[in-house]
Coordinates of C-alpha atoms in Angstrom, one line a residue:
Chain A
M1 CA 78.4 192.8 -89.5
S2 CA 82.0 193.9 -89.8
S3 CA 83.1 190.5 -88.5
Q4 CA 81.6 188.9 -91.6
R5 CA 84.0 190.9 -93.8
P6 CA 87.1 189.2 -95.1
S7 CA 90.2 189.8 -92.9
A8 CA 93.3 191.4 -94.3
W9 CA 94.8 187.9 -94.4
Y10 CA 92.9 187.3 -97.7
A11 CA 95.2 189.9 -99.4
V12 CA 98.4 188.9 -97.7
P13 CA 99.6 186.2 -100.3
A14 CA 99.1 188.6 -103.3
F15 CA 100.7 191.6 -101.4
A16 CA 103.7 189.4 -100.2
F17 CA 104.3 187.9 -103.6
F18 CA 104.2 191.3 -105.3
A19 CA 106.4 192.8 -102.6
L20 CA 109.0 190.1 -102.9
F21 CA 109.3 189.8 -106.7
A22 CA 108.3 193.3 -108.0
A23 CA 108.6 195.9 -105.2
L24 CA 111.8 194.6 -103.5
P25 CA 113.7 194.4 -106.9
M26 CA 112.7 198.1 -107.4
L27 CA 114.5 199.0 -104.2
L28 CA 117.4 196.6 -104.9
V29 CA 118.1 198.2 -108.2
I30 CA 118.7 201.5 -106.5
Y31 CA 121.0 199.9 -104.1
L32 CA 122.8 198.0 -106.9
S33 CA 123.3 201.3 -108.8
F34 CA 125.7 202.3 -106.1
T35 CA 127.7 199.1 -106.2
A36 CA 130.3 197.4 -108.5
W37 CA 129.2 193.9 -109.3
D38 CA 130.2 191.5 -112.1
G39 CA 127.2 189.3 -111.7
L40 CA 129.0 186.4 -110.1
G41 CA 130.6 187.6 -106.8
S42 CA 129.0 189.9 -104.4
P43 CA 128.0 193.5 -105.1
A44 CA 130.5 195.9 -103.5
V45 CA 129.4 199.4 -102.7
N46 CA 131.5 201.9 -104.6
G47 CA 129.6 205.2 -103.8
G48 CA 128.5 207.4 -106.6
E49 CA 131.1 206.0 -109.1
N50 CA 128.5 204.6 -111.5
W51 CA 126.5 207.9 -111.4
S52 CA 129.5 210.1 -112.2
R53 CA 130.4 207.6 -114.9
L54 CA 126.9 207.9 -116.4
L55 CA 127.3 211.7 -116.7
E56 CA 130.3 211.2 -118.9
D57 CA 129.0 208.2 -120.9
S58 CA 128.3 209.6 -124.4
E59 CA 127.0 206.1 -125.5
A60 CA 124.4 206.2 -122.7
R61 CA 123.4 209.7 -123.6
A62 CA 123.1 208.8 -127.2
S63 CA 121.0 205.8 -126.3
V64 CA 118.6 208.0 -124.3
W65 CA 118.2 210.2 -127.4
R66 CA 117.6 207.2 -129.6
T67 CA 115.0 206.0 -127.1
L68 CA 113.2 209.3 -127.2
L69 CA 113.3 209.5 -130.9
L70 CA 111.8 205.9 -131.0
M71 CA 109.1 206.9 -128.6
V72 CA 108.1 210.1 -130.4
V73 CA 108.1 208.5 -133.9
S74 CA 106.2 205.4 -132.6
W75 CA 103.6 207.6 -131.1
L76 CA 103.3 209.7 -134.2
V77 CA 102.9 206.7 -136.4
Q78 CA 100.7 204.5 -134.2
T79 CA 98.2 207.1 -132.6
P80 CA 96.5 208.4 -135.8
I81 CA 96.3 204.9 -137.5
A82 CA 95.0 203.2 -134.3
L83 CA 92.5 206.0 -133.8
L84 CA 91.1 206.0 -137.3
I85 CA 90.9 202.2 -137.6
G86 CA 89.4 201.9 -134.1
V87 CA 86.7 204.5 -134.8
W88 CA 85.9 202.9 -138.2
A89 CA 85.8 199.4 -136.6
A90 CA 83.4 200.5 -133.9
G91 CA 80.6 200.5 -136.6
K92 CA 78.0 197.8 -136.4
Q93 CA 78.3 196.3 -139.9
R94 CA 79.3 192.6 -140.0
S95 CA 82.2 193.2 -142.4
R96 CA 83.8 195.5 -139.8
A97 CA 83.5 192.8 -137.2
V98 CA 85.2 190.3 -139.4
L99 CA 87.9 192.7 -140.5
S100 CA 88.7 193.7 -136.9
S101 CA 89.1 190.2 -135.8
I102 CA 91.8 189.8 -138.6
F103 CA 93.3 193.2 -137.7
F104 CA 93.8 191.8 -134.3
L105 CA 96.0 188.8 -135.3
P106 CA 99.5 190.4 -134.8
L107 CA 98.8 190.5 -131.1
L108 CA 98.8 186.7 -131.0
L109 CA 102.4 186.5 -132.0
S110 CA 105.2 186.7 -129.5
T111 CA 107.6 189.6 -130.0
A112 CA 110.3 187.0 -130.8
A113 CA 108.1 185.5 -133.5
I114 CA 107.3 188.9 -135.0
A115 CA 111.0 190.1 -134.9
L116 CA 112.1 186.8 -136.7
L117 CA 109.3 187.1 -139.3
W118 CA 110.2 190.7 -140.1
Q119 CA 113.8 189.9 -140.2
A120 CA 113.1 187.4 -142.9
L121 CA 110.7 189.7 -144.7
L122 CA 113.2 192.5 -144.9
E123 CA 116.2 190.3 -145.6
P124 CA 117.9 192.2 -148.5
N125 CA 118.8 189.2 -150.7
F126 CA 115.8 186.7 -150.4
G127 CA 113.1 188.7 -148.5
A128 CA 110.0 190.3 -149.9
F129 CA 111.7 193.6 -150.8
V130 CA 114.8 192.5 -152.9
G131 CA 116.4 195.5 -154.3
G132 CA 114.7 197.8 -151.9
P133 CA 116.4 199.8 -149.1
L134 CA 118.6 198.1 -146.5
F135 CA 115.9 198.3 -144.0
L136 CA 117.9 196.8 -141.1
G137 CA 121.4 197.4 -142.4
D138 CA 121.3 201.1 -143.1
P139 CA 122.2 203.1 -139.8
D140 CA 120.1 206.0 -141.1
I141 CA 116.8 204.0 -141.4
A142 CA 117.2 201.0 -139.1
L143 CA 115.6 202.8 -136.1
Y144 CA 112.6 203.7 -138.2
T145 CA 112.4 200.1 -139.4
V146 CA 112.2 199.2 -135.7
V147 CA 109.3 201.6 -135.4
L148 CA 107.5 200.0 -138.3
V149 CA 107.8 196.6 -136.7
I150 CA 106.7 197.8 -133.3
S151 CA 103.7 199.5 -134.9
W152 CA 102.7 196.4 -136.8
Q153 CA 102.7 194.6 -133.5
F154 CA 101.0 197.1 -131.3
I155 CA 98.6 199.2 -133.4
P156 CA 96.1 196.3 -133.1
F157 CA 96.0 196.6 -129.4
H158 CA 95.5 200.4 -129.5
T159 CA 92.9 199.9 -132.1
L160 CA 91.0 197.7 -129.7
L161 CA 91.1 200.4 -127.1
Y162 CA 89.7 203.0 -129.5
Q163 CA 87.1 200.6 -130.9
G164 CA 85.9 199.9 -127.4
A165 CA 85.8 203.7 -126.4
A166 CA 84.1 204.8 -129.7
R167 CA 81.3 202.3 -129.1
A168 CA 80.7 203.9 -125.7
V169 CA 80.1 207.3 -127.2
P170 CA 76.3 208.1 -126.8
P171 CA 74.6 207.8 -130.2
S172 CA 72.3 210.8 -129.3
L173 CA 75.3 213.1 -129.8
Y174 CA 75.7 212.0 -133.4
E175 CA 72.0 212.1 -134.0
A176 CA 71.7 215.7 -132.8
A177 CA 74.7 216.7 -135.0
T178 CA 73.2 215.0 -138.0
L179 CA 70.0 217.0 -137.5
D180 CA 72.1 220.1 -137.5
G181 CA 73.6 219.0 -140.8
A182 CA 77.2 218.4 -139.5
S183 CA 79.6 216.7 -141.8
R184 CA 81.3 213.5 -141.1
V185 CA 84.6 215.2 -140.6
S186 CA 83.2 217.8 -138.2
K187 CA 81.4 215.1 -136.3
F188 CA 84.7 213.3 -135.8
R189 CA 86.4 216.6 -134.7
H190 CA 83.7 217.9 -132.4
I191 CA 82.2 214.7 -131.0
T192 CA 84.4 211.6 -131.5
L193 CA 87.8 213.1 -130.6
P194 CA 86.7 214.9 -127.4
Q195 CA 84.8 211.9 -126.3
L196 CA 87.9 209.7 -126.8
R197 CA 90.2 212.0 -125.0
Y198 CA 90.8 209.7 -121.9
T199 CA 91.4 206.9 -124.2
V200 CA 94.0 208.9 -126.1
V201 CA 95.7 209.5 -122.8
T202 CA 95.6 205.8 -121.7
S203 CA 96.8 204.7 -125.1
S204 CA 99.6 207.2 -125.2
V205 CA 100.8 206.3 -121.7
L206 CA 100.9 202.7 -122.6
M207 CA 102.5 203.4 -125.9
L208 CA 105.3 205.6 -124.5
V209 CA 106.1 203.4 -121.6
G210 CA 105.9 200.5 -124.1
S211 CA 108.5 202.0 -126.5
L212 CA 110.6 203.1 -123.6
T213 CA 110.9 199.5 -122.6
T214 CA 111.1 198.0 -126.1
F215 CA 113.7 195.3 -125.8
D216 CA 113.3 191.9 -127.3
T217 CA 112.2 193.4 -130.8
V218 CA 115.5 195.3 -131.1
L219 CA 117.6 192.6 -129.6
I220 CA 116.4 190.0 -132.1
L221 CA 116.0 192.4 -135.0
T222 CA 119.2 194.3 -135.0
N223 CA 121.0 193.7 -131.6
G224 CA 121.5 197.4 -131.4
G225 CA 123.1 197.7 -134.8
P226 CA 124.2 198.5 -137.4
G227 CA 127.0 200.0 -135.3
T228 CA 125.0 201.4 -132.4
A229 CA 122.3 202.9 -134.6
T230 CA 119.4 201.1 -132.7
R231 CA 121.0 200.6 -129.3
I232 CA 118.3 202.1 -127.2
L233 CA 118.4 202.4 -123.4
P234 CA 117.0 199.0 -122.3
L235 CA 119.3 197.3 -124.7
H236 CA 122.3 199.4 -123.6
M237 CA 121.4 198.2 -120.0
Y238 CA 121.1 194.6 -121.0
I239 CA 124.4 194.6 -123.0
T240 CA 126.3 196.4 -120.2
G241 CA 125.0 194.0 -117.6
F242 CA 124.8 190.6 -119.2
S243 CA 127.4 190.9 -121.9
G244 CA 129.7 193.3 -120.3
F245 CA 129.2 191.9 -116.8
E246 CA 129.0 195.3 -115.3
M247 CA 125.8 194.7 -113.4
G248 CA 126.3 197.7 -111.0
Y249 CA 126.6 200.2 -113.8
A250 CA 123.7 198.5 -115.7
S251 CA 121.5 199.0 -112.6
T252 CA 122.3 202.7 -112.8
I253 CA 121.0 202.7 -116.3
A254 CA 117.9 200.8 -115.1
V255 CA 117.2 203.5 -112.5
V256 CA 117.3 206.1 -115.3
L257 CA 114.8 203.9 -117.2
V258 CA 112.5 203.9 -114.2
V259 CA 112.8 207.7 -113.6
L260 CA 112.2 208.3 -117.4
G261 CA 109.1 206.1 -117.4
T262 CA 107.6 207.5 -114.2
A263 CA 108.2 211.1 -115.3
L264 CA 106.7 210.4 -118.8
S265 CA 103.5 208.8 -117.4
L266 CA 103.0 211.6 -114.9
A267 CA 103.6 214.2 -117.6
V268 CA 101.2 212.8 -120.0
M269 CA 98.5 212.3 -117.2
R270 CA 98.9 215.9 -116.0
W271 CA 98.9 217.6 -119.4
S272 CA 95.8 215.8 -120.5
G273 CA 93.7 215.9 -117.4
F274 CA 94.0 212.2 -116.6
R275 CA 93.3 213.2 -112.9
S276 CA 89.7 213.7 -113.5
M277 CA 89.6 210.3 -115.1
S278 CA 91.1 208.5 -112.1
S279 CA 88.6 210.3 -109.8
Q280 CA 85.8 209.1 -112.0
Q281 CA 87.1 205.6 -111.6
E282 CA 87.2 205.8 -107.8
G283 CA 83.5 206.8 -108.0
S284 CA 82.6 203.8 -110.0
Chain B
M1 CA 70.1 206.0 -138.1
K2 CA 71.1 205.5 -141.7
S3 CA 74.5 206.8 -142.8
R4 CA 76.1 207.0 -146.2
P5 CA 79.0 204.5 -146.8
N6 CA 82.3 205.9 -145.7
W7 CA 84.4 205.2 -148.7
P8 CA 87.8 206.7 -147.7
A9 CA 87.7 204.9 -144.4
G10 CA 86.7 201.6 -146.0
L11 CA 89.6 201.9 -148.5
F12 CA 91.9 202.7 -145.6
A13 CA 90.7 199.6 -143.8
L14 CA 91.4 197.5 -146.8
V15 CA 94.9 198.9 -147.1
W16 CA 95.5 198.0 -143.5
L17 CA 94.2 194.5 -144.1
A18 CA 96.9 194.0 -146.6
I19 CA 99.5 195.3 -144.2
V20 CA 98.4 193.0 -141.5
V21 CA 97.7 189.9 -143.6
G22 CA 100.6 190.3 -146.0
P23 CA 103.5 189.4 -143.5
L24 CA 101.3 186.6 -142.1
L25 CA 100.8 185.0 -145.5
Y26 CA 104.6 185.4 -146.2
L27 CA 105.2 183.6 -142.9
V28 CA 103.0 180.6 -143.8
T29 CA 103.9 180.3 -147.4
V30 CA 107.7 180.5 -147.0
S31 CA 107.4 177.9 -144.3
L32 CA 105.9 175.6 -146.9
R33 CA 108.6 176.2 -149.5
T34 CA 111.7 174.0 -150.0
R35 CA 115.0 175.7 -149.2
S36 CA 116.0 175.8 -152.9
E37 CA 112.8 177.4 -153.9
Y38 CA 113.3 180.0 -151.3
L39 CA 116.8 180.8 -152.5
G40 CA 116.1 180.4 -156.1
K41 CA 112.7 182.1 -156.6
S42 CA 111.2 185.4 -155.7
V43 CA 108.6 185.3 -153.0
W44 CA 106.2 186.7 -155.5
E45 CA 106.4 183.7 -157.8
L46 CA 104.2 180.7 -157.3
P47 CA 106.2 177.7 -155.9
D48 CA 106.4 174.5 -157.9
A49 CA 105.5 172.4 -154.8
L50 CA 104.7 172.9 -151.2
T51 CA 106.5 170.8 -148.6
F52 CA 106.0 170.0 -144.9
D53 CA 109.6 169.0 -144.5
N54 CA 110.4 172.2 -142.7
Y55 CA 107.9 171.4 -140.0
V56 CA 109.3 167.9 -139.7
T57 CA 112.8 169.4 -139.2
V58 CA 111.5 171.7 -136.5
L59 CA 109.5 169.1 -134.6
T60 CA 112.4 166.7 -134.5
G61 CA 114.7 169.6 -133.3
G62 CA 113.7 170.0 -129.6
F63 CA 110.5 171.9 -130.3
G64 CA 108.5 169.4 -128.1
Q65 CA 110.6 170.2 -125.0
Y66 CA 110.2 173.9 -125.5
L67 CA 106.5 173.6 -126.0
L68 CA 106.2 171.4 -122.8
N69 CA 108.1 174.0 -120.9
N70 CA 106.0 176.8 -122.2
V71 CA 102.9 174.9 -121.1
I72 CA 104.3 174.3 -117.6
V73 CA 105.3 177.9 -117.2
T74 CA 102.0 179.3 -118.5
V75 CA 99.8 177.0 -116.4
A76 CA 101.8 177.5 -113.2
T77 CA 101.9 181.3 -113.7
V78 CA 98.1 181.4 -114.3
A79 CA 97.4 179.2 -111.3
I80 CA 99.5 181.3 -108.9
V81 CA 98.0 184.6 -110.2
V82 CA 94.4 183.4 -109.8
L83 CA 94.9 181.7 -106.5
V84 CA 96.4 184.9 -104.9
T85 CA 94.4 187.6 -106.6
V86 CA 90.8 186.4 -106.2
P87 CA 90.8 186.4 -102.4
A88 CA 92.9 189.7 -102.4
A89 CA 90.5 191.4 -104.8
Y90 CA 87.6 190.3 -102.5
A91 CA 89.5 191.8 -99.5
V92 CA 90.1 195.0 -101.3
V93 CA 86.4 195.5 -102.1
R94 CA 85.1 194.4 -98.8
N95 CA 87.8 195.2 -96.2
T96 CA 88.2 199.0 -95.8
G97 CA 91.2 198.7 -93.4
P98 CA 94.3 200.7 -94.1
F99 CA 96.6 197.6 -94.7
V100 CA 94.5 196.2 -97.5
Q101 CA 93.8 199.6 -99.2
R102 CA 97.5 200.8 -99.1
G103 CA 98.6 197.5 -100.3
F104 CA 96.3 197.8 -103.2
T105 CA 97.5 201.3 -104.1
L106 CA 101.1 200.0 -104.0
I107 CA 100.1 197.1 -106.4
L108 CA 98.5 199.6 -108.8
M109 CA 101.7 201.6 -108.8
G110 CA 103.3 198.5 -110.2
L111 CA 101.4 199.1 -113.4
A112 CA 104.1 201.7 -114.2
I113 CA 107.1 199.6 -113.3
P114 CA 108.9 198.6 -116.5
A115 CA 109.9 194.9 -115.8
Q116 CA 113.1 195.4 -117.7
A117 CA 114.3 197.8 -115.1
T118 CA 114.1 195.2 -112.3
I119 CA 115.8 192.4 -114.3
I120 CA 119.2 192.7 -112.6
P121 CA 117.9 192.6 -109.1
V122 CA 115.5 189.7 -110.1
Y123 CA 118.6 187.9 -111.5
L124 CA 120.4 188.5 -108.2
M125 CA 117.5 187.2 -106.2
I126 CA 117.0 184.2 -108.4
T127 CA 120.6 183.1 -108.3
R128 CA 120.8 183.6 -104.5
M129 CA 117.6 181.5 -104.1
Q130 CA 119.4 178.8 -106.0
L131 CA 116.6 178.8 -108.6
Y132 CA 118.7 179.9 -111.6
D133 CA 118.0 177.9 -114.8
T134 CA 114.8 176.4 -113.5
L135 CA 111.3 176.9 -114.8
T136 CA 110.4 178.3 -111.3
A137 CA 112.8 181.1 -112.0
I138 CA 110.6 182.1 -114.9
I139 CA 107.3 181.5 -113.2
L140 CA 107.8 183.6 -110.0
P141 CA 108.6 187.0 -111.5
T142 CA 106.3 186.5 -114.5
A143 CA 103.5 185.9 -112.1
A144 CA 104.5 188.9 -109.8
F145 CA 104.5 191.3 -112.8
A146 CA 101.0 190.0 -113.8
L147 CA 99.5 190.9 -110.5
P148 CA 98.8 194.6 -111.0
V149 CA 96.6 194.1 -114.1
A150 CA 94.9 191.1 -112.6
M151 CA 94.0 193.0 -109.4
L152 CA 92.8 195.9 -111.4
V153 CA 90.5 193.8 -113.4
L154 CA 89.2 191.8 -110.5
V155 CA 88.6 194.7 -108.2
N156 CA 86.9 196.7 -110.9
S157 CA 84.6 193.8 -111.6
L158 CA 83.9 193.1 -107.9
R159 CA 83.2 196.7 -107.2
D160 CA 80.2 196.5 -109.5
V161 CA 78.6 193.8 -107.3
P162 CA 75.8 195.5 -105.2
K163 CA 76.6 195.7 -101.5
E164 CA 73.2 194.2 -100.7
L165 CA 74.3 190.8 -102.1
Y166 CA 77.2 190.6 -99.6
E167 CA 75.0 191.8 -96.8
A168 CA 72.3 189.2 -97.6
Q169 CA 74.9 186.5 -97.4
A170 CA 76.1 187.8 -94.1
I171 CA 72.5 187.8 -92.7
D172 CA 72.2 184.2 -93.8
G173 CA 75.2 183.6 -91.5
A174 CA 77.8 183.0 -94.3
G175 CA 81.4 183.5 -93.2
P176 CA 83.9 185.3 -95.6
L177 CA 85.1 182.0 -96.9
R178 CA 81.6 180.9 -97.9
V179 CA 80.9 184.3 -99.5
L180 CA 84.1 183.9 -101.5
V181 CA 83.1 180.5 -102.8
S182 CA 79.4 180.9 -103.3
L183 CA 79.2 184.6 -104.3
V184 CA 82.5 186.1 -105.4
L185 CA 83.7 183.2 -107.5
P186 CA 80.6 182.9 -109.7
L187 CA 80.1 186.7 -110.0
A188 CA 83.8 187.3 -110.9
R189 CA 83.9 184.5 -113.4
P190 CA 84.2 186.7 -116.6
A191 CA 86.8 188.8 -114.9
I192 CA 88.7 185.7 -113.8
M193 CA 88.6 184.5 -117.5
T194 CA 90.0 187.8 -118.5
V195 CA 92.9 187.5 -116.0
V196 CA 93.5 183.9 -117.1
V197 CA 93.8 185.0 -120.8
Y198 CA 95.8 188.1 -120.1
T199 CA 98.2 186.2 -117.8
A200 CA 98.5 183.2 -120.1
L201 CA 99.3 185.2 -123.3
N202 CA 102.0 187.2 -121.3
A203 CA 103.5 184.0 -119.9
W204 CA 103.3 182.2 -123.2
N205 CA 105.0 185.0 -125.1
G206 CA 107.5 186.0 -122.3
F207 CA 111.1 186.7 -123.5
L208 CA 113.1 188.7 -121.0
F209 CA 112.8 186.6 -117.9
P210 CA 113.6 183.3 -119.7
L211 CA 116.4 185.0 -121.4
V212 CA 118.1 186.2 -118.3
L213 CA 117.1 183.5 -115.8
T214 CA 117.6 180.3 -117.7
Q215 CA 120.4 178.8 -119.7
S216 CA 120.3 175.2 -120.6
E217 CA 118.2 173.6 -123.3
S218 CA 116.1 171.6 -120.8
S219 CA 114.6 174.8 -119.3
R220 CA 114.3 176.7 -122.6
V221 CA 110.8 178.1 -123.6
L222 CA 109.4 178.7 -127.0
T223 CA 110.4 182.3 -127.5
L224 CA 114.0 181.5 -126.7
G225 CA 113.8 178.3 -128.7
L226 CA 112.8 180.4 -131.8
W227 CA 115.8 182.7 -131.3
D228 CA 118.0 179.6 -130.9
F229 CA 116.6 178.0 -134.1
Q230 CA 117.7 181.2 -135.8
G231 CA 121.3 180.4 -134.9
Q232 CA 120.9 176.7 -135.5
F233 CA 119.4 176.8 -139.0
G234 CA 121.5 179.7 -140.2
T235 CA 120.1 180.7 -143.5
N236 CA 117.4 178.0 -143.5
V237 CA 114.7 180.6 -143.4
P238 CA 111.9 178.3 -144.3
A239 CA 112.6 176.1 -141.4
L240 CA 112.9 179.1 -139.0
L241 CA 109.5 180.4 -140.3
A242 CA 108.0 176.9 -139.8
A243 CA 109.1 177.2 -136.2
V244 CA 107.6 180.6 -135.8
T245 CA 104.3 179.3 -137.3
L246 CA 104.3 176.3 -134.9
S247 CA 104.8 178.6 -132.0
V248 CA 101.9 180.7 -132.9
L249 CA 99.5 177.7 -133.7
P250 CA 98.5 176.9 -130.1
I251 CA 97.6 180.4 -129.3
F252 CA 95.8 180.7 -132.6
V253 CA 93.7 177.7 -131.7
V254 CA 92.9 179.3 -128.3
Y255 CA 91.9 182.4 -130.1
L256 CA 89.4 180.6 -132.3
I257 CA 87.8 179.0 -129.4
G258 CA 87.8 182.0 -126.9
R259 CA 88.0 185.1 -129.1
R260 CA 85.6 187.0 -126.9
F261 CA 87.5 186.4 -123.7
L262 CA 90.8 187.1 -125.4
L263 CA 89.7 190.5 -126.7
S264 CA 88.3 191.6 -123.4
G265 CA 91.4 190.2 -121.8
L266 CA 93.8 192.3 -123.8
T267 CA 92.2 195.5 -123.2
A268 CA 91.2 194.7 -119.6
G269 CA 91.3 197.4 -117.1
F270 CA 92.3 200.0 -119.8
G271 CA 88.9 200.4 -121.4
K272 CA 87.3 202.7 -118.9

């Protein structure tokens, strides 16, 4: 019977393709972080020079802090809104179905389209908020404006996650609680939230890694400005590499990005019992 | 079960509706204004007349080329991803050997790789392969980074197929290739649709790979074209927003046709 099973060759094209264009670059970026390379000639190994430079680079350090701030604020803004709308939209009424399909629309727009739209919308002289704050021009609020734009783009996606998960909660739990006279709020706290905990983890990991790698939004919206107020880590890497032609040093920053991303995902999964979820998946 | 209407939640949903729809209305209405209306009147005032001139300006300004490039990149990326992942997912589900299983684990780890972090080595590889500034340069890495999600979705769906079905086919004397064609393909069709939609949306809206791996106008895709329009049109915001609207239109049409697939495609593999 085992001869009737597909041979490993069936998987080789996919594996080879992934290895060449995704896994190999991961290894190469580590190598490149130990080289000097201007992007045109050949990379030349220069030992740990980039890494010791990184330790003294206050701009890189500042961009790490900006990135972390962006992540935390994005999470704080997006999670409650996505959770509430998602749970609300999980109801069966027709009006909710219609509204959720409208809520979903921002996901169709490319990041470039969204950034350009919001740039026009927030333009101080002719935009929709003439006389309002300098959303993109004030160094104190530009980063928060970026958070708003990111949230507008991605809350719909997380809403979908929560909507799907809320629909999967067994109705019997709510029925029992209703018989016990539980209020709507206490049902949300004691049934909905615990039942959605894995979705919160999934959504949070995607959100955190997503804001860690936010790039095109910021590039188009502010190009890191005003000054360096929104120059987050991926943008710092891009500008160092492709505008400053220091590809070796930019690779060092890229490695930091990978380490940060991996550490974050692992931390969120560990703290929130994601392991039990992955074993549950293996069983299915 | 009867429940009382949830007024606070309904109100919140309406507020959110305004937040979502407001900017989209702004996008479309400004794109229909003349430039002098845009500069002379507040956006909250009704315009004297609507114009399609901005759309004409955009369509005569290289938009067709960008659109064509986008279609080529999207179709080719989807084709590669589907062609390599369907047999691979079949192997992952039916071949318990260490090579296949470890390879699958490796691909799943790719879910956590931020594409940005690999852009410099990808740039190095693409230039060394003499592919810089071609559409192929965009297609190859875009497809590679779509593989993890595609594999996750397909494997999850094929795992739900009862073993007996495979075994019955084997008893009938069907080889793996025939099982792939006559059993796996039909059963995996919803999952394949999901993969198609997810991959297509990513390829259609891609920005970083085109930005770094292409240069000339002839290989420019829509997202970069939009960015370029911004420089070209300067303060001609209505024309820029017409370009943005046009870039969304094709995907909006797809959305109207295949809403169900699109929704499942976007949350694919994360819903469990």
